[in-house]
mmCIF file of C-alpha atoms in Angstrom:
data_model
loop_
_atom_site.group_PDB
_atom_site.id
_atom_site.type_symbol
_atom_site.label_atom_id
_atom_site.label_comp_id
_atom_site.label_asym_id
_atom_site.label_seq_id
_atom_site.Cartn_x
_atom_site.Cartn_y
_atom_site.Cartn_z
ATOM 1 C CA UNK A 1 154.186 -113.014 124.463
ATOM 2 C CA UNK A 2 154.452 -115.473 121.623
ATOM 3 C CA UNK A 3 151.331 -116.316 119.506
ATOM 4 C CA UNK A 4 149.028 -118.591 121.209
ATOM 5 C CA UNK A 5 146.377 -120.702 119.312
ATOM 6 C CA UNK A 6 143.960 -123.296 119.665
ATOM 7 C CA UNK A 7 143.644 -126.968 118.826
ATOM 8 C CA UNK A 8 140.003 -128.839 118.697
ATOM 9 C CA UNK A 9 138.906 -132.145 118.316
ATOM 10 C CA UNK A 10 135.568 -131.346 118.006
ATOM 11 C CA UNK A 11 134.862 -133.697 121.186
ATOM 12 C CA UNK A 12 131.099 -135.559 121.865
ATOM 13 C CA UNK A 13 130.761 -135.538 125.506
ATOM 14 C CA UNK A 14 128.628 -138.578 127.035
ATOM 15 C CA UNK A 15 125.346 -137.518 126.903
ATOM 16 C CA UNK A 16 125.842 -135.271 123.323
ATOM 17 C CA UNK A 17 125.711 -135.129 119.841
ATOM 18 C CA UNK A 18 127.315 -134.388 117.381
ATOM 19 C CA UNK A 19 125.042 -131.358 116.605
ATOM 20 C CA UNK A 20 126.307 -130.316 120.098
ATOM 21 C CA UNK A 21 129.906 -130.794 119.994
ATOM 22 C CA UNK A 22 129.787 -128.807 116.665
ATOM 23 C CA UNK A 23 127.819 -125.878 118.561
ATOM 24 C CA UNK A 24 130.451 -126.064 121.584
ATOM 25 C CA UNK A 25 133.350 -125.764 119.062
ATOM 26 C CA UNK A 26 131.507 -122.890 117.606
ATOM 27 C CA UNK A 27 131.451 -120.828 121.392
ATOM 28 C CA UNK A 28 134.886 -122.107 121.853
ATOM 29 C CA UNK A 29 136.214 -120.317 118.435
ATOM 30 C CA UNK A 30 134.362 -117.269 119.290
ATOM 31 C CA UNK A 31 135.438 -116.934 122.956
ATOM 32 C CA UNK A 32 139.158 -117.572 121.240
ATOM 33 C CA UNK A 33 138.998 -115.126 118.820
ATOM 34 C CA UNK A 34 137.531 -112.624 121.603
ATOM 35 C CA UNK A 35 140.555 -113.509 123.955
ATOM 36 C CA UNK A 36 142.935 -112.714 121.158
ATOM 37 C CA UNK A 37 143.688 -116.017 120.135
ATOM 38 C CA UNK A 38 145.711 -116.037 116.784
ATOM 39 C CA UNK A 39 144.549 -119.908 115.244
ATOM 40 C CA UNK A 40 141.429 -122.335 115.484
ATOM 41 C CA UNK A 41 142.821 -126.020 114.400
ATOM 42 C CA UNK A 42 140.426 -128.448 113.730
ATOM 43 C CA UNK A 43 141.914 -132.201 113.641
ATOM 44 C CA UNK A 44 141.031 -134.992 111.330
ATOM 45 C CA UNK A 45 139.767 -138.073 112.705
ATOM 46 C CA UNK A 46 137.774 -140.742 111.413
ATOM 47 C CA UNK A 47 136.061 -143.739 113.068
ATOM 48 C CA UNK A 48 135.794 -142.318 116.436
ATOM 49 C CA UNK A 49 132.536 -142.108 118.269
ATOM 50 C CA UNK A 50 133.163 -139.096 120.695
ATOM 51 C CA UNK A 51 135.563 -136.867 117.869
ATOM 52 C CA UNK A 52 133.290 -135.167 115.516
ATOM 53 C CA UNK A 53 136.047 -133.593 113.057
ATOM 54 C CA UNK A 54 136.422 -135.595 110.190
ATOM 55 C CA UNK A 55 134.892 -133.553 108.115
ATOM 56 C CA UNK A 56 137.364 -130.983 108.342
ATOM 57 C CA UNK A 57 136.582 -128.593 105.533
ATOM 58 C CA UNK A 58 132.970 -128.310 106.502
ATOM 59 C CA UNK A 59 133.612 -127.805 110.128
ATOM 60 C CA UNK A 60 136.065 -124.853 109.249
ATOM 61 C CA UNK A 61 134.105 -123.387 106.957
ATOM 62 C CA UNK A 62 131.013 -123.478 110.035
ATOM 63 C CA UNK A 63 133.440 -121.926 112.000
ATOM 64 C CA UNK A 64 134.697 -119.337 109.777
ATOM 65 C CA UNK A 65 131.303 -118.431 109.086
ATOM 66 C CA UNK A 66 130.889 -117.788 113.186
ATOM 67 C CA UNK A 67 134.082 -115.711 113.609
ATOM 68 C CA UNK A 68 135.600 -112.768 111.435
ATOM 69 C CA UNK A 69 139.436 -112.175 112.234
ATOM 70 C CA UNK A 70 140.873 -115.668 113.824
ATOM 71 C CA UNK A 71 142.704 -117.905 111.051
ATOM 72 C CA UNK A 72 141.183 -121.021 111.078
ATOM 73 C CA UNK A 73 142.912 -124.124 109.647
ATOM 74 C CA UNK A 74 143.356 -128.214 109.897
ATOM 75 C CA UNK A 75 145.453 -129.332 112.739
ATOM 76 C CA UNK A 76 145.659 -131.482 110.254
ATOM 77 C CA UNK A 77 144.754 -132.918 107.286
ATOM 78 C CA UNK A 78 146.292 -136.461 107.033
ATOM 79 C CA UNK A 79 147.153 -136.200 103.275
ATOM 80 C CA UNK A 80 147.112 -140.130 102.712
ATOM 81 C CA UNK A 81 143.354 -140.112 103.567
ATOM 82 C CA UNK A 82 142.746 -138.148 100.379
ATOM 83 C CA UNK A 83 144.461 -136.814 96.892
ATOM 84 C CA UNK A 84 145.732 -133.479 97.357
ATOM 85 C CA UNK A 85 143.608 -132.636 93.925
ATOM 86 C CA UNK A 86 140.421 -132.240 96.470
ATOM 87 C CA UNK A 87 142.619 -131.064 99.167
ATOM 88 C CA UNK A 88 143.520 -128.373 97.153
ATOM 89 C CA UNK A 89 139.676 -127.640 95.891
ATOM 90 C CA UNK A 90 138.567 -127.221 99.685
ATOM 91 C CA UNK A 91 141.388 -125.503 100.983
ATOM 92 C CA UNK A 92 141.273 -123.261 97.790
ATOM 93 C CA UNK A 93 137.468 -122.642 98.511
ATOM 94 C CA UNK A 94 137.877 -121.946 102.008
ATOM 95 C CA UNK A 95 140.440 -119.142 101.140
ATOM 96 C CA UNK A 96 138.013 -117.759 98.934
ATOM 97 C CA UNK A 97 135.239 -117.629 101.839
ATOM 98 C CA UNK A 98 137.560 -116.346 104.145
ATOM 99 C CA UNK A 99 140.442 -114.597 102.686
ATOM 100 C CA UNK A 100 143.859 -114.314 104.508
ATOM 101 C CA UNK A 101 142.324 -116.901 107.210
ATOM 102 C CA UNK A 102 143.347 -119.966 106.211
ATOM 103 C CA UNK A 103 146.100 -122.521 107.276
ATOM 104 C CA UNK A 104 146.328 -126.206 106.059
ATOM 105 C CA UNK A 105 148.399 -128.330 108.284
ATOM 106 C CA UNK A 106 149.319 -131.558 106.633
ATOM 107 C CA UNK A 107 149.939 -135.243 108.553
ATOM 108 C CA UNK A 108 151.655 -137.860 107.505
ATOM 109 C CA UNK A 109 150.063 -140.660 110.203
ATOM 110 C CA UNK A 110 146.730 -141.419 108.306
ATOM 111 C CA UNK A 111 145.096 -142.438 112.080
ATOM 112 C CA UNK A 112 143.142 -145.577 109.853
ATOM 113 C CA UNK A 113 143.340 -149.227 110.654
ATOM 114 C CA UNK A 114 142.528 -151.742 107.927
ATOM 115 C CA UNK A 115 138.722 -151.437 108.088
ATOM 116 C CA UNK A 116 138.612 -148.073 107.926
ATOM 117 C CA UNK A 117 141.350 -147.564 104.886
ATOM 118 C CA UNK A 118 139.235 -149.923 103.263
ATOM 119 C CA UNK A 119 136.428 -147.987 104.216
ATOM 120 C CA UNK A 120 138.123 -144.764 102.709
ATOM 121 C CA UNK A 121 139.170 -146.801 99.635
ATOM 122 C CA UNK A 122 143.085 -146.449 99.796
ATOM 123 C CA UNK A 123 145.987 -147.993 99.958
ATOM 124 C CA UNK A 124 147.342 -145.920 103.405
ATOM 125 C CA UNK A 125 150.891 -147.655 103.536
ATOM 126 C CA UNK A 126 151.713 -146.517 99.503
ATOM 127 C CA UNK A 127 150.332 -143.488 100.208
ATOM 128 C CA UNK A 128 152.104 -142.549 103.340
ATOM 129 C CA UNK A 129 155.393 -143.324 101.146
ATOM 130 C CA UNK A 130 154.259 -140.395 99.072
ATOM 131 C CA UNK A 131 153.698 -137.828 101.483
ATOM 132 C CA UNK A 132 156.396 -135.855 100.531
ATOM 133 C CA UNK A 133 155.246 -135.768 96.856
ATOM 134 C CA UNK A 134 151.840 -135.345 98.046
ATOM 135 C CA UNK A 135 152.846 -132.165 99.571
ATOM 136 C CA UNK A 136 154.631 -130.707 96.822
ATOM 137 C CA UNK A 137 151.742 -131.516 94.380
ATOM 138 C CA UNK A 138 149.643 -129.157 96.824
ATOM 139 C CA UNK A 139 152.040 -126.384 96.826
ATOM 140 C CA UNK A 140 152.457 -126.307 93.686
ATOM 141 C CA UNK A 141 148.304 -126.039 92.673
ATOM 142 C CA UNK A 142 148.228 -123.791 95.419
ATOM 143 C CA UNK A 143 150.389 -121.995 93.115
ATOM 144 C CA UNK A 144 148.724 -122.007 89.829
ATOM 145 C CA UNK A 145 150.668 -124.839 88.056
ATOM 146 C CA UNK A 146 148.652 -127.493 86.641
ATOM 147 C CA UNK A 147 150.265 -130.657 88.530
ATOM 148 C CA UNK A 148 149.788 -133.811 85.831
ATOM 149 C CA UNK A 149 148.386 -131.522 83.409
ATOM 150 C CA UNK A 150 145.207 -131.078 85.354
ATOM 151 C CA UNK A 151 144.689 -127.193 86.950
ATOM 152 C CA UNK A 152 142.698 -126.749 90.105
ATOM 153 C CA UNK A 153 140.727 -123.277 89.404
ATOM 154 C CA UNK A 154 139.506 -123.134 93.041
ATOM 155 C CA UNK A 155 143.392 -123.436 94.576
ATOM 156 C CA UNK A 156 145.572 -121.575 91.287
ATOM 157 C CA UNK A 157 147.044 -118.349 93.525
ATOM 158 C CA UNK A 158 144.804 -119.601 96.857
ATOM 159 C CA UNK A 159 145.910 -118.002 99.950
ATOM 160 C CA UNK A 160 146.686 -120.998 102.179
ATOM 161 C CA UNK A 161 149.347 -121.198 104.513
ATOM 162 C CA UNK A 162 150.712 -124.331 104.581
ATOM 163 C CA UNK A 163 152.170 -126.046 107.833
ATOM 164 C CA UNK A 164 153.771 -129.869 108.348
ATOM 165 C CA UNK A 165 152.451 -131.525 111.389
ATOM 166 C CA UNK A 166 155.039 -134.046 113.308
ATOM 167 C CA UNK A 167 154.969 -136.261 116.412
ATOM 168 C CA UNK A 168 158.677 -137.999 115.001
ATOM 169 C CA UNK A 169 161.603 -136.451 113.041
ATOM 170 C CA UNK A 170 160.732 -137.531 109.578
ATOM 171 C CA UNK A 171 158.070 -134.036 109.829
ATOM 172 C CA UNK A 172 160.464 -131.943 111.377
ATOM 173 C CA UNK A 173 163.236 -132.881 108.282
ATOM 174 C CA UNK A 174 159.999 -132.875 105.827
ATOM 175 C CA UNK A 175 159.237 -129.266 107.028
ATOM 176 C CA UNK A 176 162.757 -128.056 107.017
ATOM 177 C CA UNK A 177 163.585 -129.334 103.477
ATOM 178 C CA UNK A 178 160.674 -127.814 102.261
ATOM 179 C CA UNK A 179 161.136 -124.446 104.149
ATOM 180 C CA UNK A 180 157.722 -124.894 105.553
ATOM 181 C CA UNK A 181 156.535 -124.541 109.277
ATOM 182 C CA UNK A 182 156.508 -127.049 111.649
ATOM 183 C CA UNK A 183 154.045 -128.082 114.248
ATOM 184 C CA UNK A 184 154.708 -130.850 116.754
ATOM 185 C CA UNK A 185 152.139 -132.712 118.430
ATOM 186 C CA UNK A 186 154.104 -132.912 121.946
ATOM 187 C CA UNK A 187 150.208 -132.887 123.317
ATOM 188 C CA UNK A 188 149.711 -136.478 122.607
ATOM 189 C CA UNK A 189 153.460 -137.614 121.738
ATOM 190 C CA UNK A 190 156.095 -135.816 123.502
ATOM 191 C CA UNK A 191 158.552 -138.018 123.208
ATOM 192 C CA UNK A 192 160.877 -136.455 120.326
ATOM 193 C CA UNK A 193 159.999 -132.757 120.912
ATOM 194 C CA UNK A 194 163.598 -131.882 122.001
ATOM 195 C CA UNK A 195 165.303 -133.305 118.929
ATOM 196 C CA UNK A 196 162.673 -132.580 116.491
ATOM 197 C CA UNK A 197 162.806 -128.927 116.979
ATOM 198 C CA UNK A 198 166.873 -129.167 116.668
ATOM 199 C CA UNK A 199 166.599 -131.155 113.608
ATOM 200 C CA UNK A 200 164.162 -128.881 112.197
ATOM 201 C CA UNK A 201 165.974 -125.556 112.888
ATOM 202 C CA UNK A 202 169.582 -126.758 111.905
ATOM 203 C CA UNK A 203 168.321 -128.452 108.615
ATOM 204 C CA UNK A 204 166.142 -125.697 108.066
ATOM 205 C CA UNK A 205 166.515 -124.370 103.849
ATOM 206 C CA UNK A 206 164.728 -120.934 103.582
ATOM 207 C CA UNK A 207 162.096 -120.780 100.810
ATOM 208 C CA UNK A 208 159.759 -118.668 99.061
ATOM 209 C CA UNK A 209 157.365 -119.195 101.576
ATOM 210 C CA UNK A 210 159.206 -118.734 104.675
ATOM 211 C CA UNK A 211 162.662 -117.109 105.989
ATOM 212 C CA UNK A 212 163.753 -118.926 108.782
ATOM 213 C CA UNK A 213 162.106 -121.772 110.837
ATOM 214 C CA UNK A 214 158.524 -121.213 112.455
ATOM 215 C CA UNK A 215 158.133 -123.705 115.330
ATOM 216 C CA UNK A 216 155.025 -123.940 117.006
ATOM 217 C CA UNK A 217 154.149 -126.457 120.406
ATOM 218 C CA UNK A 218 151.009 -128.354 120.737
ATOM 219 C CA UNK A 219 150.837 -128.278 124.706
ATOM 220 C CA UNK A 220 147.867 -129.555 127.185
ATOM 221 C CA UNK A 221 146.613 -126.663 129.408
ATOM 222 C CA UNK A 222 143.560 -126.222 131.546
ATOM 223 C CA UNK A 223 143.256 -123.445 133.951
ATOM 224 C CA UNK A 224 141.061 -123.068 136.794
ATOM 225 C CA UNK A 225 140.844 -121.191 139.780
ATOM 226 C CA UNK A 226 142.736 -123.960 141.876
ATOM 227 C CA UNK A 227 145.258 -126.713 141.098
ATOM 228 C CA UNK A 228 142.877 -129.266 142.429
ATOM 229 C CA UNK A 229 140.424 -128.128 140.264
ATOM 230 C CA UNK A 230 142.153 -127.820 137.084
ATOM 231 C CA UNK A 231 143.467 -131.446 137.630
ATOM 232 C CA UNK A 232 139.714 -132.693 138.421
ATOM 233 C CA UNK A 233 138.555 -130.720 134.913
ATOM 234 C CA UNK A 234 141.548 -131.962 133.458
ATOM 235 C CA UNK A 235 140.877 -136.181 134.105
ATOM 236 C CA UNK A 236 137.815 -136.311 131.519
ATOM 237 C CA UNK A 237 141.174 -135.973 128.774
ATOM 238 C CA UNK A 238 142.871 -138.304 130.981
ATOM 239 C CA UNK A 239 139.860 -140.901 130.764
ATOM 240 C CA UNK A 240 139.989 -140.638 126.620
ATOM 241 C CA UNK A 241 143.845 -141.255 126.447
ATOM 242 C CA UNK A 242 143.005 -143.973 128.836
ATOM 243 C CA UNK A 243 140.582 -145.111 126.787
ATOM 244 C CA UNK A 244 142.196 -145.056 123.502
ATOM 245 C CA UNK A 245 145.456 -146.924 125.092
ATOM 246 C CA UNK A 246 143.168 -149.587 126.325
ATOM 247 C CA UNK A 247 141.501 -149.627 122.953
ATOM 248 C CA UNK A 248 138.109 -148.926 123.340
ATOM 249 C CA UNK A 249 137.854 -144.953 122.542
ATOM 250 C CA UNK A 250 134.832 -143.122 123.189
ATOM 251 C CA UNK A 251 133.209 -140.368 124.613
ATOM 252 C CA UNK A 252 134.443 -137.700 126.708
ATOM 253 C CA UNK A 253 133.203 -138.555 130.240
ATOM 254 C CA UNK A 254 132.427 -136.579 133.378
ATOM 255 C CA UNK A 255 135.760 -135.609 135.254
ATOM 256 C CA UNK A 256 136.562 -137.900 138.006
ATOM 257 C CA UNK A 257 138.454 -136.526 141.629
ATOM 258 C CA UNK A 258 141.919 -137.709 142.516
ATOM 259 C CA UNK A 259 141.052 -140.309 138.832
ATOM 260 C CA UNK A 260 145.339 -140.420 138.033
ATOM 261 C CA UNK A 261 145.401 -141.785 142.094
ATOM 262 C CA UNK A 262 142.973 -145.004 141.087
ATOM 263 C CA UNK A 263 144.644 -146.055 138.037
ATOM 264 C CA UNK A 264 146.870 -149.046 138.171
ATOM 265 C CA UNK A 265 150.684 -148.526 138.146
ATOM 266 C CA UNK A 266 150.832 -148.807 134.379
ATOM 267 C CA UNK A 267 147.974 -146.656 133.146
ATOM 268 C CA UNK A 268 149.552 -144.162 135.221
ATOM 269 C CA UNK A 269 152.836 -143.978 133.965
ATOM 270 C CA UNK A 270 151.408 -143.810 130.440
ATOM 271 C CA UNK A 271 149.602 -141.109 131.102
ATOM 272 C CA UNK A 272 152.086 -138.988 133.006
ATOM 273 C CA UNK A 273 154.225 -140.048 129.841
ATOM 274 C CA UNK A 274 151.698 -138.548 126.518
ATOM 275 C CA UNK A 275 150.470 -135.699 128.829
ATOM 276 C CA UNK A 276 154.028 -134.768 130.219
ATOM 277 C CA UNK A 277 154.132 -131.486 128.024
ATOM 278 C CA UNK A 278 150.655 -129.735 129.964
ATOM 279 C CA UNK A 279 149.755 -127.380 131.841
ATOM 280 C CA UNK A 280 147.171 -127.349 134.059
ATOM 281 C CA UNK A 281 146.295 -125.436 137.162
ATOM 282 C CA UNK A 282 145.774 -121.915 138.642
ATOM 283 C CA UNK A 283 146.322 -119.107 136.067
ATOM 284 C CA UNK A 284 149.887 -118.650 137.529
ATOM 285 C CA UNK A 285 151.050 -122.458 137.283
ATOM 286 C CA UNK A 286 149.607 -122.390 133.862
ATOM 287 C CA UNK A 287 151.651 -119.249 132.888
ATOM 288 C CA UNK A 288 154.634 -120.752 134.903
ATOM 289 C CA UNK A 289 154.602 -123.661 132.691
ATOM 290 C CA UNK A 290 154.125 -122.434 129.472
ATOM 291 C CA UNK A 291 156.790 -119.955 130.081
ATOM 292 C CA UNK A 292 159.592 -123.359 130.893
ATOM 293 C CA UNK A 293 158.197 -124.820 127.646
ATOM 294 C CA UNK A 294 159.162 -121.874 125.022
ATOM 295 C CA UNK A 295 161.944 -121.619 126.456
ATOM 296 C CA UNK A 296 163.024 -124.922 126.521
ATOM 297 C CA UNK A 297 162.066 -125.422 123.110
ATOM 298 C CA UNK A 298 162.470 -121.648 121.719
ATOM 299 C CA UNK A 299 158.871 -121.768 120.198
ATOM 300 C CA UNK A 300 157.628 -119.267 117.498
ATOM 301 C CA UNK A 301 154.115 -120.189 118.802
ATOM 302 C CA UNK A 302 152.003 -122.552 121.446
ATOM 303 C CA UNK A 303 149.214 -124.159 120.568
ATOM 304 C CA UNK A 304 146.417 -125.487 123.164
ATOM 305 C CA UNK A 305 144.805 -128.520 123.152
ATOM 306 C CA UNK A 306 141.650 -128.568 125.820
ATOM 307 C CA UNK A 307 138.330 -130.522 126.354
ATOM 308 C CA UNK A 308 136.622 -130.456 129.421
ATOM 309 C CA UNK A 309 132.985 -131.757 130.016
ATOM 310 C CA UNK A 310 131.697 -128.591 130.854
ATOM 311 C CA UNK A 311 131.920 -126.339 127.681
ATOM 312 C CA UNK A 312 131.851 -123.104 130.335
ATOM 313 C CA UNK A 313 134.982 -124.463 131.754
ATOM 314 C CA UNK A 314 136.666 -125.291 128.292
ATOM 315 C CA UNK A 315 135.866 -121.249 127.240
ATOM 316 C CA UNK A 316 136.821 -120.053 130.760
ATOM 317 C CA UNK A 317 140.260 -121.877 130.575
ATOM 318 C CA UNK A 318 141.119 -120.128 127.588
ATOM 319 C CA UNK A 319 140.301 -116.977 128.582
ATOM 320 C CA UNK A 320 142.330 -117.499 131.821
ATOM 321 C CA UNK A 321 145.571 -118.291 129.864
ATOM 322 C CA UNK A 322 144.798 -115.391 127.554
ATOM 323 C CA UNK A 323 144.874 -112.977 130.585
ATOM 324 C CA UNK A 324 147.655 -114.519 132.315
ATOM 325 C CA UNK A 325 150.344 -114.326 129.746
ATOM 326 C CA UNK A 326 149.151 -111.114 129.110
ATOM 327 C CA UNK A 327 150.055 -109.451 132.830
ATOM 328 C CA UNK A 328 153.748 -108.061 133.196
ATOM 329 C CA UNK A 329 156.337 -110.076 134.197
#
């Protein structure tokens, strides 16, 4: 069985806080690192009323406080939201908390309209067009070297492992110039997941860092006891992307029966379309599906991305998969 890890938004259900949603992600981390889960991701996002991790660094370090042995790490960091100087400080402290635990993945899409890269004080479009240099800058503090003549004391010789995060090809080419891993985020966007793993495994130059191409798969999966119920714990993540498309994002909401069936034509097809790499349903369909994924895309490692309303259900789906994929063939 390939590595599996975890990927969480840090979601605010209806009738929660954000006090809450930082609790749940807590239980969820700890149930994951019980089940053997090898990552806990926590992604950046800023503006949003029901996602509570924009504060990434302080989130991971509450988490890594909680657990002992899982890696925790940013699933991502979108790099033009910030310098990597302070990048570097907090990923440099957190792998001096929690040594050999740490992972930094690194976006490229800063997820900001105007107000809100006004609000964060940066130009997003010139500093999306230095992503590349951004990322450099970071490896090489996390190095030792004193990028601009400035040195970083809490990153020089930091333990950090370093990942590029994708949902086109200019991440996968990015990451395989670089000799870096690559995650794609076929959970939300997975529309180039066939090519961008090609792209990033043919173009691939070793480095210090890495041998040969790491791939890893974001994937939707909920697991339940039955298919019908899986889809019904499933359609509160249906409701956000719904949501978001229609542009008014906000909290996760109570699942909804048969909620795909109601939807007009078009909402449909969208969804079916963002959430067409999942899987959701009985222990077995999960492990059926997951199985057709790595091998369709020859994955290093999966990741899971999962929010249901009920917290119980979120931790029970994870521990579902866990035992699943470990049974025999």
């Amino acid at each position: 069985m390939i590595p599996l890890s975890v990927l969480d938004l840090v979601t605010v259900r209806e009738d929660g806080t954000v006090g809450q949603a930082l609790d749940i992600s807590v239980r969820t981390a700890q149930a994951a690192e019980r089940a053997g889960y090898k990552r806990y991701w926590v992604a950046e996002h800023h503006g949003m009323d029901g996602i509570a991790g924009g504060a990434t660094s302080v989130v991971l370090a509450h988490l890594g406080n909680a657990t002992s042995t899982i890696r925790i790490g940013a699933g991502g960091i979108m790099l033009p939201n910030h310098t990597p100087y302070v990048i570097a400080e907090q990923f440099g402290t957190l792998a001096a908390l929690f040594p050999g635990r740490v992972d930094l993945g690194l976006g490229r899409a800063p997820g900001a309209d105007g107000r809100l890269a006004h609000a964060l004080r940066k130009d997003i479009h010139a500093a999306s067009e230095r992503f590349p240099n951004d990322v450099v800058e970071l490896r090489a503090r996390f190095a030792g070297q004193a990028a601009g003549g400035v040195a970083s004391p809490q990153a020089d010789g930091a333990d950090v492992e370093m990942w590029i995060l994708g949902s086109s090809l200019f991440g996968a080419q990015l990451a395989a110039m670089l000799g870096l891993p690559y995650a794609f985020a076929s959970h939300f966007a997975p529309a180039a997941l066939d090519d961008a793993a090609r792209i990033y495994r043919e173009r691939f130059e070793p480095s210090e860092f890495l041998d040969k191409p790491r791939f890893m798969v974001g994937v939707n999966v909920v697991a339940a006891d039955t298919d019908e119920e899986a889809r019904y714990l499933s359609s509160s993540t249906d409701q956000s992307f719904v949501a978001l498309r229609s542009g008014n994002p906000g909290r996760l909401k109570p699942p909804v029966r048969d909620y795909r069936a109601g939807l007009p034509g078009a909402a449909r097809a969208m969804l079916e379309q963002v959430r067409a790499v999942s899987a959701i349903g009985t222990p077995q369909t999960v492990r059926r599906e997951l199985e057709a994924l790595v091998e369709r895309t020859q994955a290093d490692e999966l990741i899971v991305s999962i929010a249901t309303y009920d917290p119980e259900a979120q931790i029970r789906s994870l521990e579902l998969t866990m035992d699943v994929l470990r049974q025999p063939a």
